[in-house]
PDB file of C-alpha atoms in Angstrom:
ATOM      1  CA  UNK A   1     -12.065  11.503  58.368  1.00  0.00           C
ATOM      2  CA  UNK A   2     -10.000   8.377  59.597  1.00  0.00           C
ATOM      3  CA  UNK A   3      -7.089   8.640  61.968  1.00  0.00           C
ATOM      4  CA  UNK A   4      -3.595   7.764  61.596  1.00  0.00           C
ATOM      5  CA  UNK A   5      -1.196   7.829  64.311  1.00  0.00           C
ATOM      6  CA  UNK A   6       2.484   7.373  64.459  1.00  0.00           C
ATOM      7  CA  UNK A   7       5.225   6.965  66.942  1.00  0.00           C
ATOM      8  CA  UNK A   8       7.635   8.453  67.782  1.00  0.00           C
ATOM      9  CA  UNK A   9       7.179  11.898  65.931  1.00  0.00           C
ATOM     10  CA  UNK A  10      10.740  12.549  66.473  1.00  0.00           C
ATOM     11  CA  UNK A  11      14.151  10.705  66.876  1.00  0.00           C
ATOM     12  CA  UNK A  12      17.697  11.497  67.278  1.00  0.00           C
ATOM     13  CA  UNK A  13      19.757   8.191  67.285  1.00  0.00           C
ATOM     14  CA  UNK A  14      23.576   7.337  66.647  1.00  0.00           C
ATOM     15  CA  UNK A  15      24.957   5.596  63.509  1.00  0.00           C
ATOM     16  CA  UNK A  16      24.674   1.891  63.714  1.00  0.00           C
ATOM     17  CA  UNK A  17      21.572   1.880  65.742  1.00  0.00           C
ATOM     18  CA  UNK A  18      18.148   0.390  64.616  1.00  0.00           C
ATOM     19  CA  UNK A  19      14.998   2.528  65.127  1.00  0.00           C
ATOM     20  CA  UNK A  20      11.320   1.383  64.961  1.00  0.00           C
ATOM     21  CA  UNK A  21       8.400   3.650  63.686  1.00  0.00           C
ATOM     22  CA  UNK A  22       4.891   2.298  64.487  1.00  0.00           C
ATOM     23  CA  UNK A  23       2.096   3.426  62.599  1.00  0.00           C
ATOM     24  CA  UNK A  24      -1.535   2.711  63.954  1.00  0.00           C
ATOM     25  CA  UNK A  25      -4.961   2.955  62.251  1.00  0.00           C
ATOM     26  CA  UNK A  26      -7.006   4.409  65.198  1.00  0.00           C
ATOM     27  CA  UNK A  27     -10.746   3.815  64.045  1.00  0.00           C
ATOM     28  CA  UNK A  28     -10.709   1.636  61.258  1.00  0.00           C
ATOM     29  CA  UNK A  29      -8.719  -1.331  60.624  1.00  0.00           C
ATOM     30  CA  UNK A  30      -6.003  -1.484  57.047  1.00  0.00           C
ATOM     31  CA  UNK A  31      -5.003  -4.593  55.271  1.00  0.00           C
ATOM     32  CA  UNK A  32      -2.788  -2.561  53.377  1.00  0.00           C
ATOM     33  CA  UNK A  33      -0.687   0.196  54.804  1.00  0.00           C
ATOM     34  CA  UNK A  34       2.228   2.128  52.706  1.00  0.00           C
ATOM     35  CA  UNK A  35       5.342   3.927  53.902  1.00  0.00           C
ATOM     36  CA  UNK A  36       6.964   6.986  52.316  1.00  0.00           C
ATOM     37  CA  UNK A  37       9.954   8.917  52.647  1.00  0.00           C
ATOM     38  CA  UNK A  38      10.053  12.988  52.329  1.00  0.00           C
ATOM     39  CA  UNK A  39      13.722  14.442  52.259  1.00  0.00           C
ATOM     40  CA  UNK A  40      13.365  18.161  53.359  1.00  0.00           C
ATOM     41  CA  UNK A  41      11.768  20.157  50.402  1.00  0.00           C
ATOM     42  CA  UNK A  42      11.494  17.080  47.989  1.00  0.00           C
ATOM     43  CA  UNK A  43       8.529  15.288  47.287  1.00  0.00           C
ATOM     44  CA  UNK A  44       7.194  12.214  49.027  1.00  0.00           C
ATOM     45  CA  UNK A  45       8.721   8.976  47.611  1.00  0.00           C
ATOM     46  CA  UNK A  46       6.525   5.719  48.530  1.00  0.00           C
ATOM     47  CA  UNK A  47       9.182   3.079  49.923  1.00  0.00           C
ATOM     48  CA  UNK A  48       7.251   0.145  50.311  1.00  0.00           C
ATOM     49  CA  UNK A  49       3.649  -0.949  50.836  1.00  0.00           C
ATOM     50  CA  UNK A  50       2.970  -3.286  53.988  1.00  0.00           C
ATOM     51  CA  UNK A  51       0.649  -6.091  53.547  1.00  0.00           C
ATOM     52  CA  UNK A  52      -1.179  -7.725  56.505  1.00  0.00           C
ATOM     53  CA  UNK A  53      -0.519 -11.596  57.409  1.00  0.00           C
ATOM     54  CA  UNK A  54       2.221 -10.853  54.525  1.00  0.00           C
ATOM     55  CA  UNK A  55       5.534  -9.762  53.246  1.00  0.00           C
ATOM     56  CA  UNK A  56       5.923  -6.224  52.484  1.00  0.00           C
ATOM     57  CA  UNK A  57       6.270  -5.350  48.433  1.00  0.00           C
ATOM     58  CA  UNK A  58       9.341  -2.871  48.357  1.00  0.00           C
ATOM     59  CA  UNK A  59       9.604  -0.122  45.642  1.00  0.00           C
ATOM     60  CA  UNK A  60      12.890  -0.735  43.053  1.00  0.00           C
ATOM     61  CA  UNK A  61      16.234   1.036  44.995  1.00  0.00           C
ATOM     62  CA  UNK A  62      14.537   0.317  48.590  1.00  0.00           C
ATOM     63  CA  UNK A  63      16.694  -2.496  50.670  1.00  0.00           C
ATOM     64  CA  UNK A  64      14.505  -4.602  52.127  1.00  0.00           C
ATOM     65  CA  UNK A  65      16.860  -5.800  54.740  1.00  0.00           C
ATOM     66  CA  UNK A  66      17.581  -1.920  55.956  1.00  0.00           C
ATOM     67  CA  UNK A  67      14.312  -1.028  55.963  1.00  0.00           C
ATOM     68  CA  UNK A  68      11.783  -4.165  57.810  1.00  0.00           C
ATOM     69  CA  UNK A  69       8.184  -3.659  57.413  1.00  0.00           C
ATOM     70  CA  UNK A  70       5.757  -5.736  59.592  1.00  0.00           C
ATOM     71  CA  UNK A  71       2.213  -5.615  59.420  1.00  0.00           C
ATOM     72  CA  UNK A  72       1.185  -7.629  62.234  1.00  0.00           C
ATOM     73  CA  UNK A  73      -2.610  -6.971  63.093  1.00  0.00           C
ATOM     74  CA  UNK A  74      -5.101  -4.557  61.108  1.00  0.00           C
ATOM     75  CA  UNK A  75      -4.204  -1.625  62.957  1.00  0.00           C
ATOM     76  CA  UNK A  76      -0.635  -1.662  63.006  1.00  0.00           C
ATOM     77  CA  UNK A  77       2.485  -1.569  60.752  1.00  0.00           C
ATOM     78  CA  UNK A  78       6.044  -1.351  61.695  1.00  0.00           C
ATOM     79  CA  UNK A  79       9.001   0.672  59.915  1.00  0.00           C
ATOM     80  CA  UNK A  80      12.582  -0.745  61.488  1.00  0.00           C
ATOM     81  CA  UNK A  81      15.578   1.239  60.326  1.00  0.00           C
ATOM     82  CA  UNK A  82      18.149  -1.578  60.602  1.00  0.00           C
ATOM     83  CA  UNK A  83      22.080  -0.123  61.442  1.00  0.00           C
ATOM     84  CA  UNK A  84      20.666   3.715  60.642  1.00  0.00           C
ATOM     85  CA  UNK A  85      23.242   5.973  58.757  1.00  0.00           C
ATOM     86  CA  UNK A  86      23.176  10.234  58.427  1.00  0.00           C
ATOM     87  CA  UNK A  87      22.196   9.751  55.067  1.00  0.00           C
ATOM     88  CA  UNK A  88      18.436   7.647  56.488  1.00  0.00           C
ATOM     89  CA  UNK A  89      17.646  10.999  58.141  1.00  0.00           C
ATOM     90  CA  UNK A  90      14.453  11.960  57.163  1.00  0.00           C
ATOM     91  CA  UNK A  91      10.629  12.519  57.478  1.00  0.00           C
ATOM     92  CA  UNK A  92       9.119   8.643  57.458  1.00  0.00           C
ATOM     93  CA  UNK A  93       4.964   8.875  56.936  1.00  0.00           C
ATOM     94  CA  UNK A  94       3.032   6.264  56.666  1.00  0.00           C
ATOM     95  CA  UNK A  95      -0.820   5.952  55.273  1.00  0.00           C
ATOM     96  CA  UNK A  96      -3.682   3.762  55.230  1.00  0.00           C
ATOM     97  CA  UNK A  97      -7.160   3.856  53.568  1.00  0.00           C
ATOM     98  CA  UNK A  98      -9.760   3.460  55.800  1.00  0.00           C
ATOM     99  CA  UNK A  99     -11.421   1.120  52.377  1.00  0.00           C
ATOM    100  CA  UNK A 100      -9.577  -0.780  50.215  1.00  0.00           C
ATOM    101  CA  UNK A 101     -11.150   1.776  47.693  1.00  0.00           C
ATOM    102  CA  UNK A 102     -10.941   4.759  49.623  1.00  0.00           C
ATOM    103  CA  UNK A 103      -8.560   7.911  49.752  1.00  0.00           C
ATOM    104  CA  UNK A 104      -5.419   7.237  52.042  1.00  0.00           C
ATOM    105  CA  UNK A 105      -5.028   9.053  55.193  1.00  0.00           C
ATOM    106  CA  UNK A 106      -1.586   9.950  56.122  1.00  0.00           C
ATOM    107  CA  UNK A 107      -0.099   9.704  59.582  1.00  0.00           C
ATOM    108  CA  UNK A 108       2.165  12.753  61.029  1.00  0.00           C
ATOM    109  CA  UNK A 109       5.026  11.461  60.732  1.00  0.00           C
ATOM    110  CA  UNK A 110       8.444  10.707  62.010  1.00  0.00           C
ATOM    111  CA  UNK A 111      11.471  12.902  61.628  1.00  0.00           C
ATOM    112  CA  UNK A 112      14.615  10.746  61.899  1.00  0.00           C
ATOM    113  CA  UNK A 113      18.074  12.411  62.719  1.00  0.00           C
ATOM    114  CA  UNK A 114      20.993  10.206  62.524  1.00  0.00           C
ATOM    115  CA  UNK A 115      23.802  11.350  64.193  1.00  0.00           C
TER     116      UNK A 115
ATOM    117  CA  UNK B   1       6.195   2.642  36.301  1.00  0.00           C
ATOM    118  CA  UNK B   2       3.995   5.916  37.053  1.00  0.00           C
ATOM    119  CA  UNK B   3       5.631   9.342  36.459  1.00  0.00           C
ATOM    120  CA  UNK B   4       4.229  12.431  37.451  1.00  0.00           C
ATOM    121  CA  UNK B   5       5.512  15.981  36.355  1.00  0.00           C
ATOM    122  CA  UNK B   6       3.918  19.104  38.413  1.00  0.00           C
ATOM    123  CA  UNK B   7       4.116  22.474  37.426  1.00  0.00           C
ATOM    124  CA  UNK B   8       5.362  25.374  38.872  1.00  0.00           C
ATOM    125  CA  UNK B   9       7.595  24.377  41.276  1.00  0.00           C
ATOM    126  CA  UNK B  10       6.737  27.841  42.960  1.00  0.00           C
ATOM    127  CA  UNK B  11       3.564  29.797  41.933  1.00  0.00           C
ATOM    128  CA  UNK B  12       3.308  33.372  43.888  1.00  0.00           C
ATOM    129  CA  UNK B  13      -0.358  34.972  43.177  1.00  0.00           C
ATOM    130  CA  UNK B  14      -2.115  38.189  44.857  1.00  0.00           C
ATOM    131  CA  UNK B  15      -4.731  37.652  47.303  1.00  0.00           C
ATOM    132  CA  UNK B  16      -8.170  36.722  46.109  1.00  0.00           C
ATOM    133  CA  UNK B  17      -6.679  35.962  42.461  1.00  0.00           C
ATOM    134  CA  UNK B  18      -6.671  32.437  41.354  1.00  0.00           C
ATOM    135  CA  UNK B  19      -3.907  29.721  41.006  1.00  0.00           C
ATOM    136  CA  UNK B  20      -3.494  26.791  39.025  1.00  0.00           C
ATOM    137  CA  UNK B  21      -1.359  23.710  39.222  1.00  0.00           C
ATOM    138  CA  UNK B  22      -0.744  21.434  36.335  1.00  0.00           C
ATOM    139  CA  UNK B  23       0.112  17.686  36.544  1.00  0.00           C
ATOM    140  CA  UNK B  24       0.742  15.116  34.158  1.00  0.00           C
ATOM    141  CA  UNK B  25       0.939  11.472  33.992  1.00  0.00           C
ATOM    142  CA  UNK B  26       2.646   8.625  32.282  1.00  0.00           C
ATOM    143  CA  UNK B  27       0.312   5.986  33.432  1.00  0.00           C
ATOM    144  CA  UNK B  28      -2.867   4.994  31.442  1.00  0.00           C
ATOM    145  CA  UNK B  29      -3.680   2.527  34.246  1.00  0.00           C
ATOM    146  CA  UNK B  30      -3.980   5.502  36.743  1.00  0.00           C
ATOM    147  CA  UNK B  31      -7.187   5.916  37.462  1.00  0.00           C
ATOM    148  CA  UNK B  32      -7.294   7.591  40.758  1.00  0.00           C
ATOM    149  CA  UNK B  33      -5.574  11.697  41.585  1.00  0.00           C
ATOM    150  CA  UNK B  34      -5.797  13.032  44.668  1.00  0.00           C
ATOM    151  CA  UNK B  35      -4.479  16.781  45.855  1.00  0.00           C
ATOM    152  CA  UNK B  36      -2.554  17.200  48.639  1.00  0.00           C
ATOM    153  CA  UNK B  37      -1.581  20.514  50.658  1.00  0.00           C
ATOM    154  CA  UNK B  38       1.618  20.361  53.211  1.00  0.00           C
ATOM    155  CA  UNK B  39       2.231  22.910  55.512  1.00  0.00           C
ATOM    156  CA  UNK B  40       6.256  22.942  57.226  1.00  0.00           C
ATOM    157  CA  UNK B  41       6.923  19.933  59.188  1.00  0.00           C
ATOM    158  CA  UNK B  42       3.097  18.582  58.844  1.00  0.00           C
ATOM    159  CA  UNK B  43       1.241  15.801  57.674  1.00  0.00           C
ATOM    160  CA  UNK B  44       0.128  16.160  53.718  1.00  0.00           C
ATOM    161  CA  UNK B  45      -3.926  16.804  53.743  1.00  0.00           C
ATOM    162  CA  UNK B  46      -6.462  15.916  51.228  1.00  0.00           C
ATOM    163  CA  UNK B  47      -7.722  18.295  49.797  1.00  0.00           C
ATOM    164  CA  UNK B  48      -9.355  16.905  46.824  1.00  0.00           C
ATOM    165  CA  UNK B  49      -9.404  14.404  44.421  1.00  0.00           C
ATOM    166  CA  UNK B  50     -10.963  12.921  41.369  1.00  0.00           C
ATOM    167  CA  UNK B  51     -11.672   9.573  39.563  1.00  0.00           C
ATOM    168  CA  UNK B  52     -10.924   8.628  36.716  1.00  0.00           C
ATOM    169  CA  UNK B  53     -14.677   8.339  35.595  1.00  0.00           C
ATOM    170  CA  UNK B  54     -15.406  12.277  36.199  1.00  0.00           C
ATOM    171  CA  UNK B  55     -13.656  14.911  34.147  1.00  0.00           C
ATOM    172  CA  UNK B  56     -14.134  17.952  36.969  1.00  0.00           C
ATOM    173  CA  UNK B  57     -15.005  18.366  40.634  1.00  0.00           C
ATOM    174  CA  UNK B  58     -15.538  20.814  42.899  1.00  0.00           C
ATOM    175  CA  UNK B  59     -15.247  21.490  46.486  1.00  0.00           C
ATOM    176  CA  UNK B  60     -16.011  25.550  47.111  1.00  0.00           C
ATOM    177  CA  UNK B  61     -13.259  27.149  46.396  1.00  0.00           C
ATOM    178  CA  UNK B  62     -11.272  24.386  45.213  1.00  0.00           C
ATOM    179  CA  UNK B  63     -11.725  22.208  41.628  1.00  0.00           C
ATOM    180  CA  UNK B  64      -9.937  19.760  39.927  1.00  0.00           C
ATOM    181  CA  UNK B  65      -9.811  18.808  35.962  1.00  0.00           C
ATOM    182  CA  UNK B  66      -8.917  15.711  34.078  1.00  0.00           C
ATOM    183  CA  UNK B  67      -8.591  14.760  30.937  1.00  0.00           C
ATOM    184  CA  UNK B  68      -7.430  11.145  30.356  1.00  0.00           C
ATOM    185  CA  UNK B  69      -6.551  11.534  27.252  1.00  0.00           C
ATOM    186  CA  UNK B  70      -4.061  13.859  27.280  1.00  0.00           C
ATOM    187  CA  UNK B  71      -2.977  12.651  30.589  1.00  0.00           C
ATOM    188  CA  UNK B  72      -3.154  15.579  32.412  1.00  0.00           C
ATOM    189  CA  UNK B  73      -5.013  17.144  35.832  1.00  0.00           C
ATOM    190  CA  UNK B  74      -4.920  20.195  37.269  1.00  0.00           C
ATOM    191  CA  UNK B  75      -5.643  22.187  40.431  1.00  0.00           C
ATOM    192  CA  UNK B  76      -8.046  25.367  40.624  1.00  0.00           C
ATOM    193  CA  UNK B  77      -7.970  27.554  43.492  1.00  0.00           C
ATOM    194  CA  UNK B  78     -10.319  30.771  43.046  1.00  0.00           C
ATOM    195  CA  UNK B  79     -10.105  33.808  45.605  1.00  0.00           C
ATOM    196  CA  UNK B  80      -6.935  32.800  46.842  1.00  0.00           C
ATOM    197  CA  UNK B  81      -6.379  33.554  50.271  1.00  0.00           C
ATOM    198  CA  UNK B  82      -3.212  33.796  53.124  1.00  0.00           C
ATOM    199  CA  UNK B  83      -3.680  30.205  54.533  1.00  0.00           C
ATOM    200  CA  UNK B  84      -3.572  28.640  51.313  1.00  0.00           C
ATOM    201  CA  UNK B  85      -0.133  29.057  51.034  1.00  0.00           C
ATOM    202  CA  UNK B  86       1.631  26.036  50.918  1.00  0.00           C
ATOM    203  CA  UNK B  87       3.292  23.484  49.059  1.00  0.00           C
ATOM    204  CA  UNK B  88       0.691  21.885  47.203  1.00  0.00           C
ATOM    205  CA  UNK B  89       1.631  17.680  45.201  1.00  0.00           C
ATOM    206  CA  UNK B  90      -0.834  16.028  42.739  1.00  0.00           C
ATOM    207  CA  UNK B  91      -0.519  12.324  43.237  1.00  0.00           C
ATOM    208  CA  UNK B  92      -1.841   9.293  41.033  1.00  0.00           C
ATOM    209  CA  UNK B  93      -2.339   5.838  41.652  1.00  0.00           C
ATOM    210  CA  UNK B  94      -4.596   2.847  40.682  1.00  0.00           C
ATOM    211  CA  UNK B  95      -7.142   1.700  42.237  1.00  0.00           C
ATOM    212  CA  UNK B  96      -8.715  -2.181  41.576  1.00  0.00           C
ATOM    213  CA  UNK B  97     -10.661  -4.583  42.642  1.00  0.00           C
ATOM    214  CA  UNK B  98      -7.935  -5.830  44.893  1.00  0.00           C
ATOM    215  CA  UNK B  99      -7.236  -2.467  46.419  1.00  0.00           C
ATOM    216  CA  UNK B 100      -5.421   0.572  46.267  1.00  0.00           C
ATOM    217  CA  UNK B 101      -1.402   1.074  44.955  1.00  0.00           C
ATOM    218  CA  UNK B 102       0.617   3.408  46.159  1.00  0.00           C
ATOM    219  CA  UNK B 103       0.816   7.304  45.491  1.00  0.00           C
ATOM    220  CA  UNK B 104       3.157   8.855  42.763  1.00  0.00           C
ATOM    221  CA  UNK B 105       3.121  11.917  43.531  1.00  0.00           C
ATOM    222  CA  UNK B 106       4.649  15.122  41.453  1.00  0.00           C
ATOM    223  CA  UNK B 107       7.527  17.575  43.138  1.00  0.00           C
ATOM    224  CA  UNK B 108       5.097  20.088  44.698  1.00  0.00           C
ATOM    225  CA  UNK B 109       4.381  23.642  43.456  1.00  0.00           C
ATOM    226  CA  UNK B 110       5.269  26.240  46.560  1.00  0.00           C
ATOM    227  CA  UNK B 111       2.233  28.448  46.586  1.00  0.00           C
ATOM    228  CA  UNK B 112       2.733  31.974  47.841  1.00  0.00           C
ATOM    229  CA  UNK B 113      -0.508  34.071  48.764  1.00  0.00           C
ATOM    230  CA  UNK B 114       0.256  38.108  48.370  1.00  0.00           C
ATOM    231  CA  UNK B 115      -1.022  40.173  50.509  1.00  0.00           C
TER     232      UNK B 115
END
């Protein structure tokens, strides 16, 4: 199946900070890539889906200027947590489908710890 | 916008015995539900998933239902065994010409093998 990386898997950073989550298609390139938020032992809840060449959509309740999505080249999106607060901790995945009409892989993910 | 509702939220079965999952969906655009199985701290996998132009499919040990009208899918898994415990979400989305939307998915049903 396709291959979705991310970076970093892990992060411990202070309140205030901004923190930037990459997320790379390894062997196929995405036009559209979408992020997602799990809280531990809640369901994933899509955040915003990042468009190549242009702006990301964001899902209602998601601030756009906290959480910047770009989507620079066909093989990589970026997830900046703008002046991170304890409550942004979480587990931040990302997926892509390898087709516009294909299944979406899912990257591993980044578990964010605000301190 | 899309709702999903998964039942159980926890689902304990004895080994080799089967287990079923039960989504619904608000949707009628939905057209595309995929399976996914999460083990602690991991990436959600594929497992399976179906189109909205099929009613059933089947992958071994592992089927899936739908029936549109009622809005409703579920998850078969027959001779249950120890690494299929998990936590298990049912997702939908729509799929069009222009590409996939993002993935509603349900809560996630906890599935406990017996031994």
């Amino acid at each position: 199946g396709a291959v979705v990386s991310q970076h970093p898997s892990r992060v411990i950073c202070k309140s205030g900070t901004s923190v930037k989550i990459e997320c790379r298609s390894l062997d196929f390139q995405a036009t559209t890539m979408f992020w997602y938020r799990q809280f531990p032992k809640q369901s994933l809840m899509l955040m915003a889906t990042s468009n190549e060449g242009s702006k990301a959509t964001y899902e209602q309740g998601v601030e756009k200027d906290k959480f910047l999505i770009n989507h620079a080249s066909l093989t990589l999106s970026t997830l900046t947590v703008t002046s991170a607060h304890p409550e942004d901790s979480s587990f931040y995945i990302c997926s892509a489908p390898p087709d516009p009409l294909e299944t979406q892989y899912f990257g591993p993910g980044t578990r964010l710890l605000v301190l | 916008g899309e709702n999903v509702e998964q039942h159980p939220s926890t689902l304990s079965v004895q080994e080799g015995d089967s287990a079923v999952i039960k989504c619904t969906y608000s949707d009628s655009a939905s057209n595309y539900f995929p399976w996914y199985k999460q083990e602690l701290g991991k990436r959600p996998q594929l497992i399976i998933d179906i189109r909205s132009n099929v009613g059933e499919k089947k992958d071994q040990r592992i089927a899936v239902t739908l029936n549109k009208t009622a809005k409703h899918f579920s998850l078969h898994i027959t001779e249950t065994q120890p690494e299929d415990s998990a936590v298990y979400f049912c997702a939908a989305s729509t799929y069009s010409g222009g590409g996939a939307d993002g993935l509603t998915f349900g809560k996630g049903t906890h599935l406990i093998i017996q031994p």
